[in-house]
Amino acid sequence: MLCLFNKAYVQIFYNLEIFMNVLVTGSNGFVGSALIEHVAGIRKYQVIAAYRSLSMGSTGNAATLAIGDLGSLADITTSLRAVDVVVHTAGLAHVFNTSRNFLDELHNINVNGTVNLARQAAVAGVRRFIFISSVKVNGNETQPGRPYSELSPIAPVDPYGRSKFEAEEKLRQLADETGMEIVIIRPPLVYGLGVKGNFRRLLHLVDLGIPLPLGGVRNQRSLIALDNLVDFIITCISHPAAANQTFLVSDGEDLSTPELLQCLGKAMNKPVRLISLPVNVIEFSALLVRRKKEVKMLCGNLQVNIARAREMLGWTPPVTIAEGLRRTVA
């Protein structure tokens, strides 16, 4: 009975019209821009879009704030005093670059910049800091039928994953020191309108209609539609049970690479021609053309378990994979 009462109390609290100022970093980025568009339409939130400089973008219903370069963030504590929640989507994206200059910049932006912003937020009295991390904190591949969960070991295998984990650790320390609530979200690959990188290249291959040697791949991968990630972030802005928690999120439906290609073809109204080759042949060919990492993502497993998000926050992905892919290619 006590458990049911607590859940009912949390739901009542969550539904209250509590007006909050929400600052979003990375406002001209893939996730940040979509988040601002959605949050700006919610009556109980006033959105503040943070840009490196005000010349880099503008938003219709949101206030704007210039914060400079994240790696050398100026003191914006005064501007943060009116902010209730910070959603930190900005950061240096993962690219296949191992030069010393890039690694230094990666650490400076993803770790030092994140912690500097969070520390200023805590001093300013910001109540909650939401950090968009990555499933790469757990690793790049799961064993069949053994998805990552929030209890899985930490095992980043590349500099990007390590930078996200280090930022997470420092944020938790800051939460212990200051009392500011921290929410950490680890999404897998995010797709949606404006997607770039490997997913966009996959779209291009389907559009070309060329035969693809992936028909024999029998993997399972978790993805998350941009609209689903945005919906989950919005849930975490005010849900009391999200405080000081880490969440893995996805669409709740896993696909093999051939299934994903077929779904893309259907969304694009394009025939998908798949040829079945042994995976070891594909991987060996990838070595010859120096595409091992890209092929690993197409042939390997990477699944996440979103039970905590469902049970603790009562969250269900509002958009199916089929609908998310349709919106992506529309």
Coordinates of C-alpha atoms in Angstrom, one line a residue:
M1 CA 0.0 0.0 0.0
L2 CA 2.8 2.4 0.9
C3 CA 4.5 1.8 -2.5
L4 CA 1.2 2.5 -4.3
F5 CA 0.7 5.7 -2.3
N6 CA 4.2 6.9 -3.1
K7 CA 3.7 6.3 -6.8
A8 CA 0.3 8.1 -6.7
Y9 CA 1.9 11.1 -4.8
V10 CA 4.7 11.3 -7.4
Q11 CA 2.3 11.3 -10.3
I12 CA 0.2 14.1 -8.7
F13 CA 3.3 16.1 -8.1
Y14 CA 4.5 15.6 -11.6
N15 CA 1.2 16.8 -13.1
L16 CA 1.2 20.0 -11.2
E17 CA 1.5 23.2 -13.2
I18 CA 4.9 24.3 -11.8
F19 CA 6.4 27.0 -14.0
M20 CA 10.1 26.6 -14.7
N21 CA 12.8 28.3 -16.7
V22 CA 14.7 25.7 -18.7
L23 CA 18.1 26.4 -20.3
V24 CA 19.1 24.2 -23.2
T25 CA 22.7 24.1 -24.4
G26 CA 23.6 23.0 -27.9
S27 CA 20.6 24.9 -29.2
N28 CA 21.6 24.7 -32.9
G29 CA 22.5 21.0 -32.6
F30 CA 20.6 17.9 -33.6
V31 CA 19.1 17.2 -30.2
G32 CA 19.1 20.6 -28.7
S33 CA 17.2 22.3 -31.5
A34 CA 14.5 19.7 -31.5
L35 CA 14.2 19.9 -27.7
I36 CA 13.7 23.6 -27.8
E37 CA 11.0 23.4 -30.4
H38 CA 9.0 20.9 -28.2
V39 CA 9.6 22.5 -24.8
A40 CA 8.7 26.0 -26.2
G41 CA 5.2 24.6 -26.8
I42 CA 4.6 23.5 -23.2
R43 CA 2.9 26.2 -21.2
K44 CA 4.5 25.6 -17.9
Y45 CA 8.1 26.1 -19.3
Q46 CA 10.0 29.1 -20.4
V47 CA 12.9 28.1 -22.6
I48 CA 16.3 29.8 -22.7
A49 CA 18.3 28.7 -25.8
A50 CA 22.0 28.9 -25.1
Y51 CA 24.3 29.5 -28.1
R52 CA 28.0 30.0 -28.5
S53 CA 27.1 33.4 -29.9
L54 CA 23.7 35.0 -30.7
S55 CA 24.7 35.2 -34.3
M56 CA 24.7 31.4 -34.5
G57 CA 20.9 31.0 -34.2
S58 CA 17.6 32.3 -33.0
T59 CA 14.4 30.7 -31.8
G60 CA 10.8 31.8 -32.1
N61 CA 9.3 31.3 -28.6
A62 CA 12.5 31.0 -26.6
A63 CA 14.7 33.5 -24.9
T64 CA 18.4 33.3 -25.9
L65 CA 21.7 33.5 -24.1
A66 CA 25.2 33.7 -25.5
I67 CA 27.6 31.5 -23.4
G68 CA 30.7 31.5 -25.5
D69 CA 32.9 28.5 -26.2
L70 CA 32.1 25.5 -23.9
G71 CA 35.8 24.6 -23.6
S72 CA 36.6 28.0 -22.2
L73 CA 33.3 28.9 -20.7
A74 CA 33.1 32.4 -19.3
D75 CA 31.4 33.1 -15.9
I76 CA 27.6 33.1 -16.7
T77 CA 26.6 32.5 -13.1
T78 CA 24.5 35.7 -12.9
S79 CA 22.5 34.6 -16.1
L80 CA 21.9 31.2 -14.5
R81 CA 20.3 32.6 -11.4
A82 CA 16.8 32.7 -13.0
V83 CA 17.2 29.1 -14.3
D84 CA 15.5 26.1 -12.7
V85 CA 16.8 23.3 -14.9
V86 CA 19.7 23.0 -17.3
V87 CA 19.6 20.5 -20.1
H88 CA 23.1 20.0 -21.4
T89 CA 23.1 18.6 -25.0
A90 CA 26.2 20.4 -26.2
G91 CA 29.4 18.6 -26.7
L92 CA 32.0 17.4 -29.1
A93 CA 30.5 14.6 -31.2
H94 CA 32.3 11.3 -31.8
V95 CA 34.4 11.2 -34.9
F96 CA 37.2 8.7 -35.9
N97 CA 40.1 11.0 -34.9
T98 CA 42.8 10.0 -32.5
S99 CA 45.2 13.0 -33.0
R100 CA 46.5 14.6 -29.7
N101 CA 44.9 17.9 -30.5
F102 CA 41.5 16.3 -31.0
L103 CA 41.7 14.2 -27.8
D104 CA 42.7 17.3 -25.8
E105 CA 39.7 19.3 -27.3
L106 CA 37.4 16.3 -26.6
H107 CA 38.4 16.3 -23.0
N108 CA 38.3 20.0 -22.7
I109 CA 34.7 20.4 -24.1
N110 CA 33.0 17.2 -23.0
V111 CA 34.6 17.0 -19.5
N112 CA 35.9 20.4 -18.4
G113 CA 33.2 22.4 -20.2
T114 CA 30.4 20.2 -18.8
V115 CA 31.7 20.4 -15.2
N116 CA 32.4 24.1 -15.4
L117 CA 28.8 24.8 -16.6
A118 CA 27.4 22.5 -13.9
R119 CA 29.5 24.1 -11.2
Q120 CA 28.2 27.6 -12.2
A121 CA 24.7 26.2 -12.3
A122 CA 25.0 24.9 -8.7
V123 CA 26.4 28.2 -7.4
A124 CA 23.5 30.0 -9.2
G125 CA 20.9 27.8 -7.4
V126 CA 19.8 25.7 -10.4
R127 CA 17.8 22.8 -9.1
R128 CA 18.4 20.1 -11.7
F129 CA 21.1 19.5 -14.3
I130 CA 20.3 17.0 -17.1
F131 CA 23.3 15.6 -18.9
I132 CA 22.9 13.9 -22.3
S133 CA 25.6 11.2 -22.1
S134 CA 25.9 8.1 -24.3
V135 CA 25.5 4.3 -24.2
K136 CA 29.2 4.2 -25.2
V137 CA 29.9 4.7 -21.5
N138 CA 28.9 1.0 -21.1
G139 CA 30.7 0.0 -24.3
N140 CA 30.2 -0.5 -28.0
E141 CA 28.8 -4.0 -28.2
T142 CA 26.6 -6.4 -26.2
Q143 CA 26.4 -10.1 -26.1
P144 CA 23.2 -11.6 -27.7
G145 CA 20.3 -11.4 -25.3
R146 CA 22.3 -9.5 -22.7
P147 CA 21.4 -5.8 -23.1
Y148 CA 23.1 -3.0 -21.2
S149 CA 21.2 -1.8 -18.1
E150 CA 22.0 0.9 -15.6
L151 CA 23.7 -1.8 -13.5
S152 CA 26.0 -3.0 -16.3
P153 CA 29.7 -2.5 -15.9
I154 CA 31.3 0.7 -17.1
A155 CA 33.5 -0.2 -20.1
P156 CA 34.0 2.6 -22.6
V157 CA 36.3 1.5 -25.4
D158 CA 37.0 4.8 -27.2
P159 CA 37.9 8.4 -26.2
Y160 CA 34.4 9.7 -26.7
G161 CA 32.9 7.1 -24.3
R162 CA 35.6 7.8 -21.8
S163 CA 35.0 11.5 -22.0
K164 CA 31.3 11.0 -21.3
F165 CA 32.0 8.7 -18.4
E166 CA 34.5 11.1 -16.8
A167 CA 31.9 13.9 -17.1
E168 CA 29.3 11.7 -15.4
E169 CA 31.6 10.9 -12.5
K170 CA 32.5 14.6 -11.9
L171 CA 28.8 15.5 -12.1
R172 CA 27.9 13.0 -9.4
Q173 CA 30.7 14.3 -7.2
L174 CA 29.3 17.8 -7.7
A175 CA 25.8 16.7 -6.8
D176 CA 27.1 15.2 -3.6
E177 CA 29.0 18.5 -2.8
T178 CA 26.2 20.9 -3.7
G179 CA 22.9 19.2 -3.5
M180 CA 22.0 20.1 -7.1
E181 CA 20.1 17.2 -8.7
I182 CA 21.8 15.4 -11.6
V183 CA 20.0 13.3 -14.2
I184 CA 22.2 11.3 -16.7
I185 CA 20.7 10.0 -19.9
R186 CA 22.5 7.5 -22.0
P187 CA 20.9 7.1 -25.5
P188 CA 22.1 4.7 -28.2
L189 CA 22.2 6.0 -31.8
V190 CA 19.7 8.8 -32.3
Y191 CA 17.9 9.2 -35.6
G192 CA 15.5 11.7 -36.9
L193 CA 15.0 14.7 -39.1
G194 CA 18.4 16.1 -39.9
V195 CA 20.4 13.1 -38.8
K196 CA 24.0 12.9 -40.0
G197 CA 26.9 10.5 -39.8
N198 CA 26.6 6.8 -40.4
F199 CA 22.8 6.8 -40.3
R200 CA 22.7 9.4 -43.1
R201 CA 25.1 7.3 -45.1
L202 CA 22.9 4.3 -44.6
L203 CA 19.9 6.3 -45.9
H204 CA 22.0 7.3 -49.0
L205 CA 22.8 3.6 -49.7
V206 CA 19.2 2.6 -49.6
D207 CA 18.3 5.6 -51.8
L208 CA 20.8 4.5 -54.4
G209 CA 19.2 1.0 -54.5
I210 CA 22.5 -0.8 -54.8
P211 CA 22.8 -4.4 -53.5
L212 CA 24.0 -4.6 -49.9
P213 CA 25.9 -7.7 -48.6
L214 CA 24.1 -7.6 -45.2
G215 CA 21.3 -10.1 -45.7
G216 CA 23.0 -12.7 -43.5
V217 CA 23.5 -10.4 -40.5
R218 CA 21.6 -11.7 -37.5
N219 CA 22.3 -9.0 -34.9
Q220 CA 20.0 -6.9 -32.7
R221 CA 20.5 -3.1 -32.1
S222 CA 18.7 -0.5 -30.1
L223 CA 18.0 2.9 -31.6
I224 CA 16.1 5.9 -30.4
A225 CA 14.0 8.3 -32.5
L226 CA 14.8 11.9 -31.9
D227 CA 11.1 12.5 -30.9
N228 CA 11.4 9.7 -28.3
L229 CA 14.6 11.1 -26.8
V230 CA 13.1 14.6 -26.6
D231 CA 10.0 13.2 -24.9
F232 CA 12.1 11.4 -22.4
I233 CA 14.2 14.6 -21.7
I234 CA 11.0 16.6 -21.1
T235 CA 9.8 13.9 -18.7
C236 CA 13.1 14.2 -16.7
I237 CA 12.8 18.0 -16.5
S238 CA 10.2 17.9 -13.8
H239 CA 9.6 14.3 -12.7
P240 CA 10.6 14.1 -9.1
A241 CA 11.7 10.4 -9.4
A242 CA 14.3 11.3 -12.0
A243 CA 16.5 13.1 -9.5
N244 CA 20.1 11.8 -9.3
Q245 CA 19.3 8.8 -11.5
T246 CA 20.9 7.4 -14.6
F247 CA 18.7 6.1 -17.5
L248 CA 19.3 4.1 -20.6
V249 CA 16.6 4.8 -23.2
S250 CA 15.6 3.5 -26.6
D251 CA 12.6 3.0 -28.8
G252 CA 11.9 -0.2 -26.9
E253 CA 12.1 -2.2 -30.1
D254 CA 15.3 -3.7 -31.4
L255 CA 16.1 -4.4 -35.0
S256 CA 18.6 -6.4 -37.0
T257 CA 20.5 -4.5 -39.6
P258 CA 18.5 -6.2 -42.5
E259 CA 15.3 -5.4 -40.7
L260 CA 16.4 -1.7 -40.3
L261 CA 17.3 -1.6 -44.0
Q262 CA 13.9 -3.0 -45.0
C263 CA 12.1 -0.5 -42.7
L264 CA 14.1 2.3 -44.3
G265 CA 13.2 1.1 -47.8
K266 CA 9.6 0.9 -46.9
A267 CA 9.7 4.5 -45.5
M268 CA 11.5 5.7 -48.6
N269 CA 9.3 3.6 -51.0
K270 CA 12.5 2.1 -52.3
P271 CA 13.3 -1.6 -52.9
V272 CA 16.1 -3.0 -50.7
R273 CA 18.3 -5.6 -52.4
L274 CA 20.2 -7.7 -49.8
I275 CA 22.8 -10.2 -50.5
S276 CA 23.7 -12.8 -47.9
L277 CA 27.4 -13.1 -47.2
P278 CA 29.1 -14.6 -44.1
V279 CA 29.7 -11.9 -41.5
N280 CA 33.4 -12.9 -41.2
V281 CA 33.8 -12.2 -45.0
I282 CA 32.2 -8.8 -44.5
E283 CA 34.5 -8.0 -41.6
F284 CA 37.6 -9.1 -43.4
S285 CA 36.7 -7.0 -46.4
A286 CA 36.2 -4.1 -44.0
L287 CA 39.7 -4.5 -42.7
L288 CA 41.0 -4.2 -46.3
V289 CA 39.3 -0.9 -46.8
R290 CA 39.8 0.4 -43.3
R291 CA 36.1 0.4 -42.4
K292 CA 36.3 -2.0 -39.4
K293 CA 34.4 0.3 -37.0
E294 CA 31.6 1.1 -39.4
V295 CA 31.0 -2.5 -40.3
K296 CA 31.1 -3.5 -36.6
M297 CA 28.2 -1.2 -36.0
L298 CA 26.3 -2.9 -38.9
C299 CA 27.0 -6.5 -37.9
G300 CA 27.4 -6.3 -34.1
N301 CA 24.8 -6.3 -31.2
L302 CA 24.1 -3.2 -29.1
Q303 CA 20.9 -3.5 -27.0
V304 CA 19.7 -1.5 -24.0
N305 CA 17.2 -2.3 -21.4
I306 CA 14.8 0.6 -20.6
A307 CA 13.0 -1.1 -17.7
R308 CA 14.1 1.6 -15.2
A309 CA 12.7 4.4 -17.4
R310 CA 9.4 2.6 -17.8
E311 CA 9.0 1.6 -14.1
M312 CA 10.5 4.6 -12.3
L313 CA 9.1 7.3 -14.5
G314 CA 6.2 5.5 -16.1
W315 CA 7.6 6.5 -19.5
T316 CA 6.7 4.7 -22.7
P317 CA 8.3 5.7 -26.1
P318 CA 5.5 7.6 -27.8
V319 CA 6.8 7.0 -31.3
T320 CA 7.3 3.6 -32.9
I321 CA 10.4 2.8 -35.0
A322 CA 8.3 2.7 -38.1
E323 CA 6.9 6.1 -37.5
G324 CA 10.3 7.5 -36.4
L325 CA 11.9 6.3 -39.6
R326 CA 9.0 7.7 -41.7
R327 CA 9.6 11.1 -40.1
T328 CA 13.3 10.8 -40.6
V329 CA 13.1 10.3 -44.4
A330 CA 10.0 12.4 -45.0

